[in-house]
Amino acid sequence: MGNLIITISREYGSGGREVGKKLAERLGIDFYDKEIITMMAKESGLSEETIRNWAEKEVSGFFYGINAARGIIPIPDRIFSARRTVLREIAEKGSCVIVGSCGDYILKDCDNIHKFFIYAPKELREQRVKEVYGEDTANHPNLIRRKDEERRDYYNHFTNYKFGDYKNYDACFNSAIGIDKVVDIIEQIVK
């Protein structure tokens, strides 16, 4: 059957990271989110700061095209290549939950993969962003929209899939039903 691989894709502020962390704890398997950046830095030779700055940024435009045309591998492409290598190594190492990182696409050919998408109403996301990240969306009214657009553009560019399209996942959950309830349901699905 192979390692159990669970990927969690999510809208910004929907609680997808918390769902993934709790699920990994319940199942007694590894959890990967931000530590993927450190692993990608080692793989690519780029700094963690560079990866954080470019990880979900738009991957088109004048300078992107100029570099690609000159045979210089653009930074976003180098990052995605490192991401692909790191996620495949993680999946081979053991059962795990992976949040984000285009894991649902990169690992789609794994034998025992379960792919989920977490979303939530805007008001709930704004509240969570304020509580978890300390960002007041009243001061940054476009923060959630901008973060979602960055994720969508990056994902769509590198995967040729549509970010958040239910056809790419085994199930999609509105976290407004409660983080623990979402974790309960996903746990039952994967067992």
Short mmCIF file of C-alpha atoms in Angstrom, two decimals:
data_model
loop_
_atom_site.label_atom_id
_atom_site.label_comp_id
_atom_site.label_asym_id
_atom_site.label_seq_id
_atom_site.Cartn_x
_atom_site.Cartn_y
_atom_site.Cartn_z
CA MET A 1 0.00 0.00 0.00
CA GLY A 2 2.93 2.39 0.55
CA ASN A 3 3.23 5.39 2.79
CA LEU A 4 0.08 7.31 3.65
CA ILE A 5 0.40 10.74 2.06
CA ILE A 6 -2.14 13.44 2.94
CA THR A 7 -1.99 16.82 1.25
CA ILE A 8 -3.85 19.87 2.50
CA SER A 9 -4.33 22.79 0.12
CA ARG A 10 -6.06 25.83 1.49
CA GLU A 11 -7.24 29.37 1.20
CA TYR A 12 -5.27 31.88 3.24
CA GLY A 13 -6.66 32.07 6.76
CA SER A 14 -8.97 29.06 6.40
CA GLY A 15 -7.20 26.98 9.07
CA GLY A 16 -5.70 24.42 6.71
CA ARG A 17 -2.39 24.41 8.55
CA GLU A 18 -4.13 23.74 11.86
CA VAL A 19 -6.18 20.96 10.26
CA GLY A 20 -3.02 19.34 8.91
CA LYS A 21 -1.12 19.63 12.19
CA LYS A 22 -3.95 18.15 14.27
CA LEU A 23 -4.51 15.38 11.74
CA ALA A 24 -0.83 14.40 11.77
CA GLU A 25 -0.84 14.32 15.58
CA ARG A 26 -3.92 12.09 15.68
CA LEU A 27 -2.53 9.71 13.09
CA GLY A 28 0.96 9.71 14.61
CA ILE A 29 2.63 10.68 11.34
CA ASP A 30 5.02 13.45 10.29
CA PHE A 31 3.77 16.95 9.54
CA TYR A 32 5.40 19.25 6.99
CA ASP A 33 4.68 22.89 6.33
CA LYS A 34 7.20 25.67 6.95
CA GLU A 35 10.12 23.25 7.38
CA ILE A 36 9.83 22.50 3.67
CA ILE A 37 11.41 25.91 3.04
CA THR A 38 14.57 24.90 4.92
CA MET A 39 14.73 21.66 2.97
CA MET A 40 14.21 23.51 -0.33
CA ALA A 41 17.01 25.94 0.53
CA LYS A 42 19.43 23.04 0.98
CA GLU A 43 18.27 21.43 -2.25
CA SER A 44 18.38 24.59 -4.39
CA GLY A 45 21.33 26.45 -2.89
CA LEU A 46 19.09 29.50 -2.45
CA SER A 47 18.66 31.18 0.92
CA GLU A 48 15.54 30.56 3.00
CA GLU A 49 14.75 34.26 2.72
CA THR A 50 14.86 34.10 -1.08
CA ILE A 51 12.57 31.08 -1.06
CA ARG A 52 10.12 32.75 1.34
CA ASN A 53 10.09 35.88 -0.82
CA TRP A 54 9.53 33.97 -4.06
CA ALA A 55 7.66 30.87 -2.87
CA GLU A 56 4.20 31.90 -4.07
CA LYS A 57 4.92 34.99 -6.15
CA GLU A 58 3.73 35.65 -9.65
CA VAL A 59 5.94 33.80 -12.08
CA SER A 60 5.53 35.82 -15.21
CA GLY A 61 6.40 39.26 -16.40
CA PHE A 62 9.18 41.02 -18.23
CA PHE A 63 12.19 39.88 -16.14
CA TYR A 64 10.90 36.31 -15.93
CA GLY A 65 10.66 36.16 -19.74
CA ILE A 66 14.05 37.82 -20.28
CA ASN A 67 15.80 35.36 -17.96
CA ALA A 68 14.08 32.36 -19.50
CA ALA A 69 14.92 33.58 -23.01
CA ARG A 70 18.60 34.01 -22.07
CA GLY A 71 18.80 30.46 -20.76
CA ILE A 72 18.89 31.58 -17.12
CA ILE A 73 16.63 29.46 -14.99
CA PRO A 74 14.32 31.94 -13.24
CA ILE A 75 14.23 31.78 -9.44
CA PRO A 76 10.58 30.57 -9.30
CA ASP A 77 11.48 27.65 -11.57
CA ARG A 78 14.51 26.76 -9.42
CA ILE A 79 12.30 26.87 -6.34
CA PHE A 80 9.65 24.66 -7.90
CA SER A 81 12.28 22.14 -8.97
CA ALA A 82 13.59 22.02 -5.39
CA ARG A 83 10.02 21.75 -4.09
CA ARG A 84 9.36 18.75 -6.34
CA THR A 85 12.55 16.98 -5.21
CA VAL A 86 11.95 17.67 -1.51
CA LEU A 87 8.30 16.55 -1.55
CA ARG A 88 9.15 13.32 -3.33
CA GLU A 89 11.86 12.60 -0.74
CA ILE A 90 9.41 13.32 2.09
CA ALA A 91 6.80 10.99 0.57
CA GLU A 92 9.34 8.19 0.16
CA LYS A 93 10.60 8.60 3.74
CA GLY A 94 7.31 7.82 5.48
CA SER A 95 3.66 8.57 6.05
CA CYS A 96 2.96 12.27 6.41
CA VAL A 97 0.70 15.29 6.12
CA ILE A 98 1.94 18.02 3.77
CA VAL A 99 0.38 21.47 3.83
CA GLY A 100 0.55 23.50 0.63
CA SER A 101 3.62 23.38 -1.60
CA CYS A 102 1.58 22.07 -4.56
CA GLY A 103 1.81 18.69 -2.83
CA ASP A 104 -1.47 17.47 -4.30
CA TYR A 105 -0.05 17.92 -7.81
CA ILE A 106 3.58 16.94 -7.26
CA LEU A 107 2.65 13.73 -5.45
CA LYS A 108 -0.47 12.87 -7.47
CA ASP A 109 1.07 9.60 -8.69
CA CYS A 110 1.74 8.24 -5.18
CA ASP A 111 -0.19 5.04 -4.47
CA ASN A 112 -1.74 6.01 -1.16
CA ILE A 113 -2.41 9.74 -1.45
CA HIS A 114 -5.41 11.65 -0.11
CA LYS A 115 -5.84 15.24 -1.27
CA PHE A 116 -8.00 17.80 0.56
CA PHE A 117 -8.83 21.48 0.14
CA ILE A 118 -9.85 23.75 3.04
CA TYR A 119 -11.79 26.96 2.54
CA ALA A 120 -13.84 29.30 4.73
CA PRO A 121 -16.05 32.38 4.57
CA LYS A 122 -14.20 35.70 4.37
CA GLU A 123 -15.28 36.85 7.85
CA LEU A 124 -13.92 33.70 9.48
CA ARG A 125 -10.67 34.00 7.53
CA GLU A 126 -10.26 37.63 8.59
CA GLN A 127 -10.77 36.63 12.23
CA ARG A 128 -8.28 33.76 11.97
CA VAL A 129 -5.66 35.93 10.25
CA LYS A 130 -5.92 38.43 13.09
CA GLU A 131 -5.74 35.74 15.81
CA VAL A 132 -3.08 33.49 14.29
CA TYR A 133 -0.88 35.89 12.32
CA GLY A 134 -1.55 39.13 14.21
CA GLU A 135 -2.57 40.84 10.97
CA ASP A 136 -5.54 43.19 11.21
CA THR A 137 -7.29 43.02 7.86
CA ALA A 138 -8.89 46.40 8.60
CA ASN A 139 -5.39 47.86 8.21
CA HIS A 140 -4.65 45.61 5.20
CA PRO A 141 -8.01 45.21 3.44
CA ASN A 142 -6.58 43.34 0.44
CA LEU A 143 -4.31 40.96 2.38
CA ILE A 144 -6.45 37.83 2.09
CA ARG A 145 -7.33 38.47 -1.55
CA ARG A 146 -3.66 39.15 -2.40
CA LYS A 147 -2.41 36.00 -0.63
CA ASP A 148 -5.06 33.88 -2.37
CA GLU A 149 -4.15 35.40 -5.75
CA GLU A 150 -0.45 34.69 -5.20
CA ARG A 151 -1.18 31.06 -4.30
CA ARG A 152 -3.58 30.66 -7.21
CA ASP A 153 -1.21 32.20 -9.79
CA TYR A 154 1.76 30.13 -8.60
CA TYR A 155 -0.23 26.91 -8.43
CA ASN A 156 -1.92 27.43 -11.79
CA HIS A 157 1.38 28.28 -13.49
CA PHE A 158 3.34 25.27 -12.30
CA THR A 159 0.64 22.61 -12.18
CA ASN A 160 -1.62 23.40 -15.14
CA TYR A 161 -4.44 22.73 -12.67
CA LYS A 162 -6.87 25.29 -11.31
CA PHE A 163 -6.26 26.18 -7.65
CA GLY A 164 -9.23 25.23 -5.47
CA ASP A 165 -11.01 23.25 -8.20
CA TYR A 166 -12.87 20.45 -6.43
CA LYS A 167 -11.93 18.00 -9.20
CA ASN A 168 -8.29 18.08 -8.01
CA TYR A 169 -9.13 16.84 -4.50
CA ASP A 170 -10.73 13.88 -2.79
CA ALA A 171 -12.84 16.28 -0.72
CA CYS A 172 -13.17 19.98 0.05
CA PHE A 173 -14.16 21.30 3.48
CA ASN A 174 -15.53 24.57 4.78
CA SER A 175 -13.69 25.04 8.07
CA ALA A 176 -16.64 27.06 9.38
CA ILE A 177 -17.97 23.70 10.61
CA GLY A 178 -15.03 23.69 13.02
CA ILE A 179 -11.40 22.66 12.72
CA ASP A 180 -11.86 19.59 14.91
CA LYS A 181 -14.90 18.48 12.90
CA VAL A 182 -12.91 18.74 9.66
CA VAL A 183 -10.09 16.75 11.25
CA ASP A 184 -12.60 14.10 12.44
CA ILE A 185 -14.02 13.69 8.94
CA ILE A 186 -10.64 13.52 7.19
CA GLU A 187 -9.40 11.02 9.79
CA GLN A 188 -12.36 8.77 9.02
CA ILE A 189 -11.78 9.08 5.27
CA VAL A 190 -8.11 8.09 5.44
CA LYS A 191 -8.70 5.23 7.86
#
